[in-house]
PDB file of N, CA and C in Angstrom:
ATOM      1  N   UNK A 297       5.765  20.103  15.059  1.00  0.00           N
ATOM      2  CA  UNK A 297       5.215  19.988  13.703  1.00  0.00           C
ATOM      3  C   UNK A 297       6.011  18.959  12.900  1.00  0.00           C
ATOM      4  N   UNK A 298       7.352  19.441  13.233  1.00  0.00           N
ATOM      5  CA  UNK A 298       7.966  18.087  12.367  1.00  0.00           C
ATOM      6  C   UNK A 298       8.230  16.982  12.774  1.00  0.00           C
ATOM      7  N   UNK A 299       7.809  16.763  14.188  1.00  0.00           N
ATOM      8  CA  UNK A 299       7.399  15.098  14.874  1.00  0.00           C
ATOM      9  C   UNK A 299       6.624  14.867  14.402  1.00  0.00           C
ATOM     10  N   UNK A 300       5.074  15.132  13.896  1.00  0.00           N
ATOM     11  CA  UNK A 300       3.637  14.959  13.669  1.00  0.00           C
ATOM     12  C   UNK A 300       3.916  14.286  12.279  1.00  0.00           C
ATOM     13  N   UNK A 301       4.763  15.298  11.484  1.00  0.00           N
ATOM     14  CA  UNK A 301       5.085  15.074  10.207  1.00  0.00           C
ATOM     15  C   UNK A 301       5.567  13.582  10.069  1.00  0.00           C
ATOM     16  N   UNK A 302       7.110  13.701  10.463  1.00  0.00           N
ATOM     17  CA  UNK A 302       7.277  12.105  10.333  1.00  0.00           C
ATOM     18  C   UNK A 302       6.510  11.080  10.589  1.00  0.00           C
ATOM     19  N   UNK A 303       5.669  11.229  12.114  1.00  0.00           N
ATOM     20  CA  UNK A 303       4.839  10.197  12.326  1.00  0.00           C
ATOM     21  C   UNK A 303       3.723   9.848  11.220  1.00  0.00           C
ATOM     22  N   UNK A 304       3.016  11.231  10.770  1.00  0.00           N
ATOM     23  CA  UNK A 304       1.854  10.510   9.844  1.00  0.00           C
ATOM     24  C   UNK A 304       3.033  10.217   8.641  1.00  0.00           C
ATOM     25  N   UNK A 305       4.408  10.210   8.276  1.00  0.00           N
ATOM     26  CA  UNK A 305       4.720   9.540   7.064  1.00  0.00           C
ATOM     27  C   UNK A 305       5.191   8.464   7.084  1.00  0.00           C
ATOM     28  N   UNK A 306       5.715   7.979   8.428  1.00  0.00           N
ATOM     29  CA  UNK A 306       5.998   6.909   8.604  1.00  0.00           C
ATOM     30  C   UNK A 306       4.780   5.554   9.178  1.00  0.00           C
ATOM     31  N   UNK A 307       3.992   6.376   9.264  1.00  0.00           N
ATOM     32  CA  UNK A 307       2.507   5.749   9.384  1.00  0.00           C
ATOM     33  C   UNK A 307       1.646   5.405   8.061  1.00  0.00           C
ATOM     34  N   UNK A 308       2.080   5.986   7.121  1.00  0.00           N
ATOM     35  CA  UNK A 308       2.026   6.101   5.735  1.00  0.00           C
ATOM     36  C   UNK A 308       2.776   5.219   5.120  1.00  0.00           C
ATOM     37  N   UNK A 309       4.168   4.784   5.744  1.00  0.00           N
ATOM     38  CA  UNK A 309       5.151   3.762   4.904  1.00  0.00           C
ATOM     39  C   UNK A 309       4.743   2.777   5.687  1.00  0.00           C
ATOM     40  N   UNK A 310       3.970   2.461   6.745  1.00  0.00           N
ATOM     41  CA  UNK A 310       3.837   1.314   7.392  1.00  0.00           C
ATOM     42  C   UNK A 310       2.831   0.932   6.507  1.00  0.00           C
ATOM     43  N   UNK A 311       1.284   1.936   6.770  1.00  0.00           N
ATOM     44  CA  UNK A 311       0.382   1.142   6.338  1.00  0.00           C
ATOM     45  C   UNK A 311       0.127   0.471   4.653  1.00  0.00           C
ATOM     46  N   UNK A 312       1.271   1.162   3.748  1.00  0.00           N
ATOM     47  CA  UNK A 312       1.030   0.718   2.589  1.00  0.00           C
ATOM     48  C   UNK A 312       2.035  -0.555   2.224  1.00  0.00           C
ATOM     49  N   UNK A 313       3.223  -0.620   3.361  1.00  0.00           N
ATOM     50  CA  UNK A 313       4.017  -1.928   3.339  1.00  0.00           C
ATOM     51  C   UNK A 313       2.783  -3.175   3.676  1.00  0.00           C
ATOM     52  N   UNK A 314       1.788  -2.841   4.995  1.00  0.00           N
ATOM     53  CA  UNK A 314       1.002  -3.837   4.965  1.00  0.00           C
ATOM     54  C   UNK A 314       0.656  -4.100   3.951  1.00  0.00           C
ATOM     55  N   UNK A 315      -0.218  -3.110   3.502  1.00  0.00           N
ATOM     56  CA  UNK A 315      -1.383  -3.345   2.528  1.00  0.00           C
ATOM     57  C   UNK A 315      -0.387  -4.125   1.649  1.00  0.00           C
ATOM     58  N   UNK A 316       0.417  -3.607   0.916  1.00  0.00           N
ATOM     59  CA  UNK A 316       0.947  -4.279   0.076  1.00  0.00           C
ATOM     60  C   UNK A 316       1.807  -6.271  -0.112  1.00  0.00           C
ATOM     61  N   UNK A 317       2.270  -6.313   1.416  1.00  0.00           N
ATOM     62  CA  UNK A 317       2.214  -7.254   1.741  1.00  0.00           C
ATOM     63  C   UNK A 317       0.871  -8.184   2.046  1.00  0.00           C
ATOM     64  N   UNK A 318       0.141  -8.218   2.074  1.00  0.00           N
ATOM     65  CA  UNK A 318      -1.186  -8.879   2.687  1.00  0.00           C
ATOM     66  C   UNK A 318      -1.873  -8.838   0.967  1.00  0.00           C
ATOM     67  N   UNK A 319      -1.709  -7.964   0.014  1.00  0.00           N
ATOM     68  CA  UNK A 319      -1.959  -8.563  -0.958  1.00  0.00           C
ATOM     69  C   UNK A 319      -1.061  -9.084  -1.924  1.00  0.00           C
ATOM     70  N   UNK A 320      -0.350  -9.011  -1.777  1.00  0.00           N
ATOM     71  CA  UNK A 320       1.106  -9.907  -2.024  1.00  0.00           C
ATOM     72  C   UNK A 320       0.829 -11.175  -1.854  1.00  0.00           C
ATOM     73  N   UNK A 321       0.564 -11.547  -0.486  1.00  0.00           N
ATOM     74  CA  UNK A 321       0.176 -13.044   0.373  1.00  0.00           C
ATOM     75  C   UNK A 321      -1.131 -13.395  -0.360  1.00  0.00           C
ATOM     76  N   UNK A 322      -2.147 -13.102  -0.662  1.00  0.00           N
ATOM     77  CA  UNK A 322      -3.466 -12.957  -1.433  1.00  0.00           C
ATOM     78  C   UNK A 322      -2.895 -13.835  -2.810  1.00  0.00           C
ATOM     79  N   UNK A 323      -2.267 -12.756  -3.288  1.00  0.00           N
ATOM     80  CA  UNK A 323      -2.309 -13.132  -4.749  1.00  0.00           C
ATOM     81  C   UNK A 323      -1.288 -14.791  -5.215  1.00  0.00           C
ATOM     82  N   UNK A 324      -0.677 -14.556  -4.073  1.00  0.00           N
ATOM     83  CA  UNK A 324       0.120 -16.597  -4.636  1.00  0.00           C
ATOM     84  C   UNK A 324      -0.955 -16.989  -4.320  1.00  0.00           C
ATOM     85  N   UNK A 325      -1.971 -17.110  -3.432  1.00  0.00           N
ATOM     86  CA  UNK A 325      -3.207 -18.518  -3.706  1.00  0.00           C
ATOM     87  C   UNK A 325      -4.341 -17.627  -4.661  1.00  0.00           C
ATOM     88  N   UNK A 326      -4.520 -16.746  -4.897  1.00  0.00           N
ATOM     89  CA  UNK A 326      -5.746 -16.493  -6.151  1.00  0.00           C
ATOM     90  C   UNK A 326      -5.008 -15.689  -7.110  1.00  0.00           C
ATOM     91  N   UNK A 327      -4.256 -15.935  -7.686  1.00  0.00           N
ATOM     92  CA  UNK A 327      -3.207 -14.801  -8.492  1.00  0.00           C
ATOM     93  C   UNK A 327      -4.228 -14.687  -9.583  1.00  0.00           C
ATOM     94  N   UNK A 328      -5.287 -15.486 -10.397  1.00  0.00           N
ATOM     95  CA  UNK A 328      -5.914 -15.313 -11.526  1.00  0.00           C
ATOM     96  C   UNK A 328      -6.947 -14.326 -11.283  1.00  0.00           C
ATOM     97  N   UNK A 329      -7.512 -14.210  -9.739  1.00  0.00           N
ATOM     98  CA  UNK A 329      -8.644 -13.823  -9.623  1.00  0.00           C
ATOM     99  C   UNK A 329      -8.456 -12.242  -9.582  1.00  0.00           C
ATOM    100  N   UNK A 330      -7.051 -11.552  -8.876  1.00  0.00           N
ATOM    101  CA  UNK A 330      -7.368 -10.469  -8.120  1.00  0.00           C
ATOM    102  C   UNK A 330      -6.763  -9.430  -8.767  1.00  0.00           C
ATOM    103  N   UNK A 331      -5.280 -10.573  -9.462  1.00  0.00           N
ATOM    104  CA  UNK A 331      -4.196  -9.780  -9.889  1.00  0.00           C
ATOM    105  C   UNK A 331      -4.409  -8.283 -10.627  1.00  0.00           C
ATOM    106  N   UNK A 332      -5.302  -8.691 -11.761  1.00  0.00           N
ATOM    107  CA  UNK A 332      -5.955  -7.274 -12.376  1.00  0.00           C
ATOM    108  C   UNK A 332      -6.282  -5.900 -11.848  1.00  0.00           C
ATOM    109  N   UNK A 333      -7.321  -6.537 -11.027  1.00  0.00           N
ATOM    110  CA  UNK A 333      -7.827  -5.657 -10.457  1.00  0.00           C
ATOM    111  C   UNK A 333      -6.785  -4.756  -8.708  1.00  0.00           C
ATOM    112  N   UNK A 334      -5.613  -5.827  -8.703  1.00  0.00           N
ATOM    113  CA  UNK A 334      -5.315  -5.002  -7.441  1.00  0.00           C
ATOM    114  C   UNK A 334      -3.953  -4.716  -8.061  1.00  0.00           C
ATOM    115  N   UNK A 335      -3.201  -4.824  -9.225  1.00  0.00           N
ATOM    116  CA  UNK A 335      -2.165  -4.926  -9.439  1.00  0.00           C
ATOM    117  C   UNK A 335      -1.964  -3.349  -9.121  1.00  0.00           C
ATOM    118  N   UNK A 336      -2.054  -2.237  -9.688  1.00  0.00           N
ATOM    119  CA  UNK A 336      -1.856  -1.180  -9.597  1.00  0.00           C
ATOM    120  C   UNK A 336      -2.007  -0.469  -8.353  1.00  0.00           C
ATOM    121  N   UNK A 337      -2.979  -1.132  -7.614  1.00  0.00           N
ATOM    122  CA  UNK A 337      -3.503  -0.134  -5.981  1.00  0.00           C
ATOM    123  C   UNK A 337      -2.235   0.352  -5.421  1.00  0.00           C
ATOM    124  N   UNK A 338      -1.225  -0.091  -5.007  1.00  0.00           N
ATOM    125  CA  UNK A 338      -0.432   0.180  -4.146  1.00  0.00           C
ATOM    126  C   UNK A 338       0.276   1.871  -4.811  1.00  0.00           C
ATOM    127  N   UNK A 339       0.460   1.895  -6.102  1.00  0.00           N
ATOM    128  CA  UNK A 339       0.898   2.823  -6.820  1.00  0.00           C
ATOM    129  C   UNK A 339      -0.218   3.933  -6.778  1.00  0.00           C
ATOM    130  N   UNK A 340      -1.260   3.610  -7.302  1.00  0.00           N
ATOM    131  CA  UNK A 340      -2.817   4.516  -6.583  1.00  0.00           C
ATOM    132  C   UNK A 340      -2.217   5.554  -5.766  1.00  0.00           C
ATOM    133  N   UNK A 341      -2.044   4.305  -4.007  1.00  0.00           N
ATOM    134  CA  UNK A 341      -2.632   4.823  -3.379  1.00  0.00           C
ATOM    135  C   UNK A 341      -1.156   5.790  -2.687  1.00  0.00           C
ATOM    136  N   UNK A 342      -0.094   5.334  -2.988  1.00  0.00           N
ATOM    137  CA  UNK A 342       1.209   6.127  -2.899  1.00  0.00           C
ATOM    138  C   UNK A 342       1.075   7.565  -3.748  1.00  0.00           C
ATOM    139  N   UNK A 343       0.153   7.356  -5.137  1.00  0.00           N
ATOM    140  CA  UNK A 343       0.402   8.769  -5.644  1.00  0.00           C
ATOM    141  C   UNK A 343      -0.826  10.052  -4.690  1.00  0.00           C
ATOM    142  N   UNK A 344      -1.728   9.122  -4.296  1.00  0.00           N
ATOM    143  CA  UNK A 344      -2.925   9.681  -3.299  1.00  0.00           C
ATOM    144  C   UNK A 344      -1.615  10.429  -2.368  1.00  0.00           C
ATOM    145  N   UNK A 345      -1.275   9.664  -1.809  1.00  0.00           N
ATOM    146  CA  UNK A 345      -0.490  10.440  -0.416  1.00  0.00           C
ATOM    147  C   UNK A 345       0.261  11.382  -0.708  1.00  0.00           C
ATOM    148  N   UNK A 346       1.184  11.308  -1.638  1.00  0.00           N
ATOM    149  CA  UNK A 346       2.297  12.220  -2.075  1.00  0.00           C
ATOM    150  C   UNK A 346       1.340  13.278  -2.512  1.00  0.00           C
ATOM    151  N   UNK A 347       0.178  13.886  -3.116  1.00  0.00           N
ATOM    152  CA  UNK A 347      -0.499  14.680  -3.194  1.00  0.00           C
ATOM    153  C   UNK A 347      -0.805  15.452  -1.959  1.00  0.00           C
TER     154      UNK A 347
END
């Protein structure tokens, strides 16, 4: 149980380092377009999980 555990949380710190990197990389070439609208996601979707 507490292998399973770490794995989905460290599967959890992976996939939101992507995400967060890849729109990171996004936003230096369209920073006007997206910034708004994605600035907050990463925080979103961290408070999603911790729930």
């Amino acid at each position: 149980m507490l292998l399973e555990a770490t794995c989905y949380l460290f599967q959890s710190v992976i996939s939101l380092f992507l995400y967060w990197f890849v729109h990171a990389q996004c936003l230096n070439f369209n920073e006007d377009v997206t910034s708004n609208q994605y600035s907050d996601a990463p925080e979103n979707l961290a408070f999603a999980l911790s729930d």
